[in-house]
């Protein structure tokens, strides 16, 4: 008779345990065959009021091209990268092939899309994944558009063609809600400027080749723009960890310690906060279309899921409460689309004010929050799995609710425009009391 040692017994137990405890997770389609996961993306079912009739043939063509790419190439891999909080660099050539980088910019290898066409692209990418949409918007809108609006001809010729092909990565500046009090400084020295300061939540920061930095000129006290190379001495960028939203976006903290920028890399046309507002208005409009896209994707997922998933002997779509929630989501999306479309037309005509776009962004994101929350309810337990899209969208929409101006700040921007009274900063007496 052979007696096993205690160590041998533990080895046997560990071997038995590892045979099933350490297996990789089942694919969602195998683990839950009652419904199709988002890796096989559902067809669009949210255009109930036939919004497509408002689009030109060119806008429809670019929309269809982006939709096909996102559904077939991006949807299958996004849950994995979202879970790991890593960026799928291998998909950048797929985005380049869409020829949408630069949006409305004409010439320099850029597509020259309409405002509406650019907005539709933002929505279509966000419909499948908001992180990918944010990556493209940061690169195209806040980055490339800043160079196109305020750069010299030499700067446009030098940078825009490469940026349009995503051969060069670009990121953007940031200063939270109170952008007018920008604290990063630029001091003029022979041959250029010295930049000092700190920035947070910078999209694409850890891998971008170029950064567009807004800084306050120490001599004029006005806001200027600068193109900063990623290898500039004194510049560091580190990834922000532990996000619950936009996990694929590589947001970073940027430190600028005596960073020298030569004269030729200062953007000559950006000389005030009013200039900066021209970029912020377009950027805010594009961001307002992201929650529209998110809501479309969640509705499409729920629409399919409720028809496939059976409980109590009937599809979930057959139950009254579920239909009511689905219709509420659908109604929100129709209204959001029409508000977004109208903003694009006002922008086309040069009539869009900061109050207009701020109201649109705040109201649309609030409706998106409501829509996605309803979708999470409809999917039950699967509503907390990124495999079925809604959980990921539920987290991601929280970021959209706050960036490009929080809901509250955007509301106050519109409030200032309609009343004539600014209420952002406390009065002198209130400030004095708070210090005491």
Short mmCIF file of C-alpha atoms in Angstrom, two decimals:
data_model
loop_
_atom_site.label_atom_id
_atom_site.label_comp_id
_atom_site.label_asym_id
_atom_site.label_seq_id
_atom_site.Cartn_x
_atom_site.Cartn_y
_atom_site.Cartn_z
CA UNK A 1 0.00 0.00 0.00
CA UNK A 2 1.40 3.39 -1.01
CA UNK A 3 0.76 6.37 1.26
CA UNK A 4 0.94 9.77 -0.46
CA UNK A 5 2.66 12.61 1.36
CA UNK A 6 0.63 15.70 2.26
CA UNK A 7 2.52 17.58 -0.43
CA UNK A 8 1.50 14.99 -3.02
CA UNK A 9 -2.10 15.28 -1.92
CA UNK A 10 -1.95 19.07 -2.37
CA UNK A 11 -0.41 18.61 -5.80
CA UNK A 12 -3.25 16.28 -6.76
CA UNK A 13 -5.85 18.76 -5.52
CA UNK A 14 -4.19 21.64 -7.36
CA UNK A 15 -3.99 19.58 -10.55
CA UNK A 16 -7.66 18.71 -10.32
CA UNK A 17 -8.59 22.32 -9.60
CA UNK A 18 -6.52 23.75 -12.43
CA UNK A 19 -8.15 21.45 -14.93
CA UNK A 20 -11.27 23.62 -14.83
CA UNK A 21 -10.55 26.67 -12.66
CA UNK A 22 -7.94 28.06 -15.05
CA UNK A 23 -9.80 27.60 -18.28
CA UNK A 24 -10.39 30.72 -20.40
CA UNK A 25 -13.87 32.21 -20.36
CA UNK A 26 -16.37 30.91 -22.86
CA UNK A 27 -17.17 33.11 -25.82
CA UNK A 28 -20.41 34.98 -25.12
CA UNK A 29 -22.15 33.34 -28.07
CA UNK A 30 -21.45 29.92 -26.52
CA UNK A 31 -22.06 30.89 -22.91
CA UNK A 32 -25.38 32.55 -23.73
CA UNK A 33 -26.73 31.21 -27.03
CA UNK A 34 -30.17 32.74 -26.37
CA UNK A 35 -29.00 36.11 -27.74
CA UNK A 36 -26.37 37.42 -30.16
CA UNK A 37 -23.50 39.43 -28.61
CA UNK A 38 -22.29 42.77 -29.96
CA UNK A 39 -19.32 41.16 -31.71
CA UNK A 40 -21.88 40.48 -34.44
CA UNK A 41 -23.31 43.96 -34.50
CA UNK A 42 -27.07 44.39 -35.03
CA UNK A 43 -28.41 46.24 -38.08
CA UNK A 44 -29.48 49.83 -37.56
CA UNK A 45 -33.13 49.97 -36.48
CA UNK A 46 -33.24 53.44 -34.91
CA UNK A 47 -34.03 55.69 -37.92
CA UNK A 48 -37.76 55.59 -37.24
CA UNK A 49 -38.49 59.05 -38.67
CA UNK A 50 -36.44 58.36 -41.82
CA UNK A 51 -33.70 60.81 -40.97
CA UNK A 52 -31.74 59.48 -43.96
CA UNK A 53 -34.00 61.57 -46.21
CA UNK A 54 -32.34 64.70 -44.78
CA UNK A 55 -28.86 63.60 -45.89
CA UNK A 56 -27.20 64.20 -49.24
CA UNK A 57 -25.98 61.31 -51.35
CA UNK A 58 -22.38 62.16 -50.37
CA UNK A 59 -23.28 62.15 -46.67
CA UNK A 60 -25.08 58.82 -47.01
CA UNK A 61 -22.10 57.32 -48.85
CA UNK A 62 -19.59 58.26 -46.15
CA UNK A 63 -22.03 57.17 -43.44
CA UNK A 64 -22.44 53.74 -45.05
CA UNK A 65 -18.69 53.35 -45.47
CA UNK A 66 -18.02 54.16 -41.81
CA UNK A 67 -20.91 51.95 -40.64
CA UNK A 68 -19.62 48.94 -42.57
CA UNK A 69 -16.10 49.35 -41.20
CA UNK A 70 -17.25 49.75 -37.61
CA UNK A 71 -19.67 46.83 -37.70
CA UNK A 72 -17.39 44.36 -39.47
CA UNK A 73 -13.88 45.37 -38.43
CA UNK A 74 -14.20 47.07 -35.05
CA UNK A 75 -17.19 45.54 -33.25
CA UNK A 76 -15.66 42.05 -32.92
CA UNK A 77 -12.55 43.28 -31.06
CA UNK A 78 -13.77 46.21 -28.97
CA UNK A 79 -14.91 44.39 -25.77
CA UNK A 80 -11.46 42.82 -25.40
CA UNK A 81 -9.61 46.11 -25.74
CA UNK A 82 -12.10 47.96 -23.55
CA UNK A 83 -11.58 45.36 -20.82
CA UNK A 84 -7.78 45.67 -21.05
CA UNK A 85 -7.87 49.49 -21.38
CA UNK A 86 -5.54 49.21 -24.37
CA UNK A 87 -5.68 50.88 -27.77
CA UNK A 88 -5.90 48.64 -30.89
CA UNK A 89 -3.20 50.31 -32.96
CA UNK A 90 -3.64 47.80 -35.77
CA UNK A 91 -7.02 49.37 -36.68
CA UNK A 92 -5.56 52.81 -37.44
CA UNK A 93 -4.95 51.91 -41.12
CA UNK A 94 -8.62 50.93 -41.34
CA UNK A 95 -9.58 54.40 -40.11
CA UNK A 96 -7.14 55.99 -42.55
CA UNK A 97 -8.77 54.08 -45.42
CA UNK A 98 -12.12 55.71 -44.58
CA UNK A 99 -10.69 59.13 -45.59
CA UNK A 100 -12.52 60.99 -42.82
CA UNK A 101 -9.58 62.47 -40.86
CA UNK A 102 -9.77 66.24 -40.97
CA UNK A 103 -13.54 66.25 -41.47
CA UNK A 104 -14.52 69.57 -43.01
CA UNK A 105 -10.98 70.69 -43.96
CA UNK A 106 -10.61 71.20 -47.71
CA UNK A 107 -7.32 70.51 -49.47
CA UNK A 108 -4.05 69.22 -47.97
CA UNK A 109 -5.24 65.63 -48.50
CA UNK A 110 -8.28 66.17 -46.27
CA UNK A 111 -11.79 65.01 -47.27
CA UNK A 112 -13.66 68.34 -47.18
CA UNK A 113 -16.81 66.78 -45.74
CA UNK A 114 -19.87 68.81 -44.86
CA UNK A 115 -20.51 69.64 -41.21
CA UNK A 116 -23.36 67.13 -41.26
CA UNK A 117 -21.20 64.47 -42.91
CA UNK A 118 -18.51 64.93 -40.27
CA UNK A 119 -21.11 64.72 -37.51
CA UNK A 120 -22.61 61.56 -38.99
CA UNK A 121 -19.14 59.96 -38.95
CA UNK A 122 -18.79 60.83 -35.26
CA UNK A 123 -22.16 59.22 -34.54
CA UNK A 124 -21.49 56.10 -36.61
CA UNK A 125 -18.16 55.39 -34.93
CA UNK A 126 -19.72 56.05 -31.50
CA UNK A 127 -22.60 53.71 -32.32
CA UNK A 128 -20.14 50.80 -32.11
CA UNK A 129 -17.46 52.29 -29.85
CA UNK A 130 -17.17 55.78 -28.34
CA UNK A 131 -13.45 55.39 -27.68
CA UNK A 132 -12.77 55.03 -31.41
CA UNK A 133 -15.00 58.01 -32.10
CA UNK A 134 -13.11 60.06 -29.51
CA UNK A 135 -9.74 59.03 -30.96
CA UNK A 136 -10.79 60.28 -34.40
CA UNK A 137 -12.41 63.49 -33.12
CA UNK A 138 -9.40 64.44 -30.99
CA UNK A 139 -7.14 63.89 -33.98
CA UNK A 140 -9.38 65.56 -36.58
CA UNK A 141 -11.29 68.29 -34.83
CA UNK A 142 -9.36 69.70 -31.91
CA UNK A 143 -6.03 68.87 -33.52
CA UNK A 144 -6.15 69.16 -37.31
CA UNK A 145 -8.86 71.83 -37.34
CA UNK A 146 -6.78 74.03 -35.03
CA UNK A 147 -3.90 73.90 -37.50
CA UNK A 148 -6.26 74.48 -40.45
CA UNK A 149 -7.89 77.53 -38.84
CA UNK A 150 -4.88 79.18 -37.21
CA UNK A 151 -1.75 77.72 -38.78
CA UNK A 152 0.43 79.36 -41.38
CA UNK A 153 0.39 78.05 -44.94
CA UNK A 154 3.75 76.42 -44.31
CA UNK A 155 2.41 74.66 -41.21
CA UNK A 156 -0.65 73.42 -43.09
CA UNK A 157 1.49 72.06 -45.92
CA UNK A 158 3.91 70.44 -43.49
CA UNK A 159 1.48 68.74 -41.11
CA UNK A 160 -2.03 68.26 -42.54
CA UNK A 161 -1.34 65.75 -45.38
CA UNK A 162 0.40 63.34 -43.01
CA UNK A 163 -2.24 63.83 -40.32
CA UNK A 164 -5.01 63.14 -42.85
CA UNK A 165 -3.55 59.64 -43.36
CA UNK A 166 -3.04 59.07 -39.62
CA UNK A 167 0.67 58.75 -40.37
CA UNK A 168 1.21 61.29 -37.61
CA UNK A 169 -0.75 61.21 -34.38
CA UNK A 170 -2.16 64.37 -32.85
CA UNK A 171 -3.60 65.30 -29.49
CA UNK A 172 -5.22 68.36 -28.03
CA UNK A 173 -5.00 70.83 -25.12
CA UNK A 174 -7.45 70.99 -22.23
CA UNK A 175 -8.34 73.12 -19.21
CA UNK A 176 -11.60 71.83 -17.73
CA UNK A 177 -14.71 73.97 -17.44
CA UNK A 178 -12.99 77.32 -16.83
CA UNK A 179 -10.98 77.36 -20.06
CA UNK A 180 -10.61 81.13 -20.11
CA UNK A 181 -8.31 81.01 -17.04
CA UNK A 182 -5.71 78.88 -18.80
CA UNK A 183 -2.62 78.64 -16.57
CA UNK A 184 0.01 77.13 -18.89
CA UNK A 185 2.35 79.97 -19.81
CA UNK A 186 4.48 80.82 -22.83
CA UNK A 187 7.42 83.19 -22.35
CA UNK A 188 9.12 84.60 -25.41
CA UNK A 189 12.86 84.01 -25.75
CA UNK A 190 15.23 84.44 -28.70
CA UNK A 191 14.08 82.11 -31.48
CA UNK A 192 10.89 80.93 -29.82
CA UNK A 193 8.97 80.39 -26.59
CA UNK A 194 9.38 78.54 -23.29
CA UNK A 195 6.27 76.67 -22.14
CA UNK A 196 5.56 75.77 -18.52
CA UNK A 197 2.45 74.14 -17.14
CA UNK A 198 0.42 71.01 -16.65
CA UNK A 199 -2.58 69.49 -18.46
CA UNK A 200 -4.84 66.55 -17.69
CA UNK A 201 -7.25 64.28 -19.60
CA UNK A 202 -5.38 64.75 -22.86
CA UNK A 203 -6.68 62.24 -25.41
CA UNK A 204 -4.08 60.19 -27.37
CA UNK A 205 -1.43 61.80 -25.16
CA UNK A 206 0.79 58.79 -24.61
CA UNK A 207 1.41 58.02 -28.29
CA UNK A 208 0.74 61.20 -30.29
CA UNK A 209 3.63 62.58 -32.35
CA UNK A 210 2.38 66.15 -32.02
CA UNK A 211 0.57 68.09 -29.34
CA UNK A 212 -1.35 71.31 -29.86
CA UNK A 213 -0.81 73.28 -26.67
CA UNK A 214 -2.79 76.37 -25.76
CA UNK A 215 -0.87 78.65 -23.41
CA UNK A 216 -1.18 82.16 -22.03
CA UNK A 217 1.42 84.53 -23.46
CA UNK A 218 3.32 85.99 -20.50
CA UNK A 219 3.74 89.33 -22.31
CA UNK A 220 0.29 89.92 -23.83
CA UNK A 221 -1.73 87.79 -21.38
CA UNK A 222 -3.60 86.39 -24.40
CA UNK A 223 -4.05 82.72 -25.32
CA UNK A 224 -1.79 81.46 -28.11
CA UNK A 225 -1.38 78.03 -29.73
CA UNK A 226 1.80 76.00 -30.19
CA UNK A 227 2.74 72.77 -31.98
CA UNK A 228 4.90 70.69 -29.65
CA UNK A 229 6.80 67.56 -30.74
CA UNK A 230 6.52 64.49 -28.50
CA UNK A 231 10.29 64.28 -27.96
CA UNK A 232 10.71 67.91 -26.88
CA UNK A 233 13.01 68.16 -23.82
CA UNK A 234 11.00 68.91 -20.69
CA UNK A 235 7.80 67.31 -22.00
CA UNK A 236 6.42 64.20 -20.27
CA UNK A 237 3.14 62.35 -20.85
CA UNK A 238 1.83 59.57 -18.61
CA UNK A 239 -1.32 57.47 -18.91
CA UNK A 240 -4.25 58.04 -16.56
CA UNK A 241 -5.20 54.69 -15.07
CA UNK A 242 -8.36 53.22 -13.50
CA UNK A 243 -10.99 54.84 -15.73
CA UNK A 244 -14.47 53.35 -15.88
CA UNK A 245 -15.29 55.10 -19.17
CA UNK A 246 -13.59 55.43 -22.56
CA UNK A 247 -11.12 52.81 -21.38
CA UNK A 248 -9.64 52.39 -24.85
CA UNK A 249 -8.75 56.09 -25.11
CA UNK A 250 -5.24 56.69 -23.83
CA UNK A 251 -5.86 59.83 -21.77
CA UNK A 252 -2.80 61.32 -20.16
CA UNK A 253 -1.28 63.84 -17.81
CA UNK A 254 1.12 66.20 -19.55
CA UNK A 255 3.86 68.15 -17.80
CA UNK A 256 5.70 70.98 -19.54
CA UNK A 257 8.86 72.12 -17.78
CA UNK A 258 10.78 74.73 -19.72
CA UNK A 259 9.77 73.22 -23.06
CA UNK A 260 11.26 75.22 -25.93
CA UNK A 261 9.04 75.76 -29.00
CA UNK A 262 10.63 77.47 -32.02
CA UNK A 263 8.95 80.46 -33.62
CA UNK A 264 7.88 78.42 -36.66
CA UNK A 265 5.76 76.16 -34.45
CA UNK A 266 3.64 78.91 -32.99
CA UNK A 267 0.17 79.07 -34.63
CA UNK A 268 0.11 82.68 -35.89
CA UNK A 269 -3.68 82.97 -36.17
CA UNK A 270 -4.52 82.02 -32.58
CA UNK A 271 -4.22 85.15 -30.46
CA UNK A 272 -7.14 85.19 -28.02
CA UNK A 273 -9.75 83.14 -26.20
CA UNK A 274 -12.25 84.30 -28.84
CA UNK A 275 -10.12 82.57 -31.47
CA UNK A 276 -10.02 79.42 -29.36
CA UNK A 277 -13.82 79.48 -29.09
CA UNK A 278 -14.08 78.93 -32.85
CA UNK A 279 -12.51 75.49 -32.40
CA UNK A 280 -14.41 74.73 -29.20
CA UNK A 281 -17.77 75.46 -30.86
CA UNK A 282 -17.16 72.99 -33.71
CA UNK A 283 -15.68 70.44 -31.32
CA UNK A 284 -18.70 70.72 -29.02
CA UNK A 285 -21.01 70.18 -31.99
CA UNK A 286 -19.16 67.02 -33.01
CA UNK A 287 -19.18 65.71 -29.43
CA UNK A 288 -22.95 66.32 -29.29
CA UNK A 289 -23.27 63.67 -32.01
CA UNK A 290 -21.40 61.04 -30.03
CA UNK A 291 -24.25 60.39 -27.55
CA UNK A 292 -26.61 60.19 -30.53
CA UNK A 293 -24.47 57.38 -31.91
CA UNK A 294 -24.19 55.66 -28.53
CA UNK A 295 -27.96 55.73 -28.11
CA UNK A 296 -28.46 54.33 -31.62
CA UNK A 297 -26.16 51.40 -30.88
CA UNK A 298 -27.83 50.62 -27.56
CA UNK A 299 -31.29 50.76 -29.12
CA UNK A 300 -30.18 48.51 -31.98
CA UNK A 301 -28.76 46.01 -29.48
CA UNK A 302 -31.91 46.03 -27.34
CA UNK A 303 -34.18 45.79 -30.39
CA UNK A 304 -32.48 42.57 -31.48
CA UNK A 305 -32.01 41.17 -27.97
CA UNK A 306 -35.67 41.52 -26.96
CA UNK A 307 -36.75 39.58 -30.04
CA UNK A 308 -34.24 36.78 -29.45
CA UNK A 309 -34.44 36.36 -25.67
CA UNK A 310 -37.39 34.30 -24.44
CA UNK A 311 -38.85 34.30 -20.91
CA UNK A 312 -42.16 32.94 -19.62
CA UNK A 313 -42.76 31.31 -22.96
CA UNK A 314 -42.56 34.49 -25.06
CA UNK A 315 -39.93 36.85 -26.50
CA UNK A 316 -39.09 39.75 -24.17
CA UNK A 317 -40.27 42.06 -26.96
CA UNK A 318 -43.84 40.82 -26.41
CA UNK A 319 -44.11 42.30 -22.90
CA UNK A 320 -45.77 45.68 -22.42
CA UNK A 321 -43.20 47.24 -20.06
CA UNK A 322 -40.35 46.29 -22.37
CA UNK A 323 -42.12 47.80 -25.37
CA UNK A 324 -42.75 51.01 -23.44
CA UNK A 325 -39.06 51.36 -22.55
CA UNK A 326 -37.98 50.56 -26.09
CA UNK A 327 -40.32 53.21 -27.52
CA UNK A 328 -39.11 55.76 -24.99
CA UNK A 329 -35.55 55.10 -26.16
CA UNK A 330 -36.61 55.38 -29.80
CA UNK A 331 -38.40 58.68 -29.19
CA UNK A 332 -35.33 60.14 -27.49
CA UNK A 333 -33.16 59.18 -30.46
CA UNK A 334 -35.47 60.82 -33.01
CA UNK A 335 -35.44 64.08 -31.07
CA UNK A 336 -31.67 63.93 -30.52
CA UNK A 337 -31.06 63.39 -34.23
CA UNK A 338 -33.18 66.34 -35.24
CA UNK A 339 -31.54 68.69 -32.73
CA UNK A 340 -28.10 67.57 -33.93
CA UNK A 341 -29.09 67.98 -37.57
CA UNK A 342 -30.44 71.49 -36.95
CA UNK A 343 -27.21 72.51 -35.20
CA UNK A 344 -25.25 71.36 -38.24
CA UNK A 345 -27.39 73.50 -40.53
CA UNK A 346 -27.00 76.55 -38.27
CA UNK A 347 -23.24 75.97 -38.28
CA UNK A 348 -23.23 75.70 -42.10
CA UNK A 349 -24.90 79.11 -42.34
CA UNK A 350 -22.62 80.71 -39.77
CA UNK A 351 -25.58 81.23 -37.44
CA UNK A 352 -24.70 78.74 -34.69
CA UNK A 353 -23.87 80.45 -31.42
CA UNK A 354 -22.06 79.00 -28.42
CA UNK A 355 -25.42 79.05 -26.63
CA UNK A 356 -27.02 76.99 -29.40
CA UNK A 357 -24.39 74.27 -29.36
CA UNK A 358 -24.10 74.23 -25.57
CA UNK A 359 -27.84 73.64 -25.20
CA UNK A 360 -27.68 70.91 -27.82
CA UNK A 361 -24.73 69.14 -26.20
CA UNK A 362 -26.16 69.28 -22.66
CA UNK A 363 -29.69 68.23 -23.65
CA UNK A 364 -28.56 65.45 -25.99
CA UNK A 365 -26.20 63.94 -23.43
CA UNK A 366 -28.93 63.99 -20.79
CA UNK A 367 -31.28 62.10 -23.13
CA UNK A 368 -28.48 59.67 -23.96
CA UNK A 369 -27.95 58.95 -20.29
CA UNK A 370 -31.63 58.15 -19.94
CA UNK A 371 -31.67 56.04 -23.10
CA UNK A 372 -28.65 53.95 -22.16
CA UNK A 373 -29.96 53.41 -18.62
CA UNK A 374 -33.21 52.04 -20.06
CA UNK A 375 -31.20 49.76 -22.32
CA UNK A 376 -29.26 48.45 -19.34
CA UNK A 377 -32.55 47.58 -17.64
CA UNK A 378 -33.88 45.79 -20.70
CA UNK A 379 -30.89 43.47 -20.93
CA UNK A 380 -31.14 42.38 -17.31
CA UNK A 381 -28.01 40.53 -16.17
CA UNK A 382 -26.46 40.79 -19.62
CA UNK A 383 -26.77 44.55 -19.27
CA UNK A 384 -23.61 44.57 -17.15
CA UNK A 385 -21.52 42.63 -19.69
CA UNK A 386 -19.48 44.52 -22.26
CA UNK A 387 -20.09 41.58 -24.63
CA UNK A 388 -23.61 42.93 -25.16
CA UNK A 389 -22.49 46.56 -25.68
CA UNK A 390 -24.86 48.23 -23.20
CA UNK A 391 -22.61 48.03 -20.12
CA UNK A 392 -19.73 49.59 -22.07
CA UNK A 393 -22.00 52.31 -23.43
CA UNK A 394 -23.48 52.88 -19.96
CA UNK A 395 -20.01 53.74 -18.65
CA UNK A 396 -18.81 55.60 -21.75
CA UNK A 397 -21.76 57.98 -21.88
CA UNK A 398 -20.78 59.24 -18.42
CA UNK A 399 -17.57 60.63 -19.90
CA UNK A 400 -19.45 62.35 -22.73
CA UNK A 401 -21.81 63.90 -20.17
CA UNK A 402 -18.81 65.70 -18.66
CA UNK A 403 -16.27 66.43 -21.40
CA UNK A 404 -16.44 69.35 -23.83
CA UNK A 405 -18.22 71.23 -21.04
CA UNK A 406 -20.21 69.51 -18.31
CA UNK A 407 -24.01 69.46 -18.44
CA UNK A 408 -24.15 72.27 -15.88
CA UNK A 409 -21.56 74.49 -17.53
CA UNK A 410 -23.15 74.12 -20.95
CA UNK A 411 -26.52 74.98 -19.45
CA UNK A 412 -25.05 78.15 -17.95
CA UNK A 413 -23.46 79.12 -21.29
CA UNK A 414 -26.93 79.02 -22.85
CA UNK A 415 -28.41 80.74 -19.80
CA UNK A 416 -25.96 83.61 -20.21
CA UNK A 417 -26.92 83.95 -23.86
CA UNK A 418 -30.68 84.03 -23.29
CA UNK A 419 -30.65 86.26 -20.17
CA UNK A 420 -27.61 88.46 -20.69
CA UNK A 421 -26.28 87.61 -17.23
CA UNK A 422 -23.15 85.53 -16.64
CA UNK A 423 -23.26 83.46 -13.46
CA UNK A 424 -20.10 81.35 -13.73
CA UNK A 425 -18.02 83.19 -11.15
CA UNK A 426 -19.09 84.29 -7.68
CA UNK A 427 -19.24 88.02 -7.02
CA UNK A 428 -16.40 89.84 -5.31
CA UNK A 429 -18.20 89.81 -1.94
CA UNK A 430 -18.84 86.05 -2.16
CA UNK A 431 -15.20 85.43 -3.05
CA UNK A 432 -14.05 87.53 -0.12
CA UNK A 433 -16.30 85.65 2.31
CA UNK A 434 -15.15 82.25 1.05
CA UNK A 435 -11.54 83.22 1.69
CA UNK A 436 -12.41 84.25 5.23
#
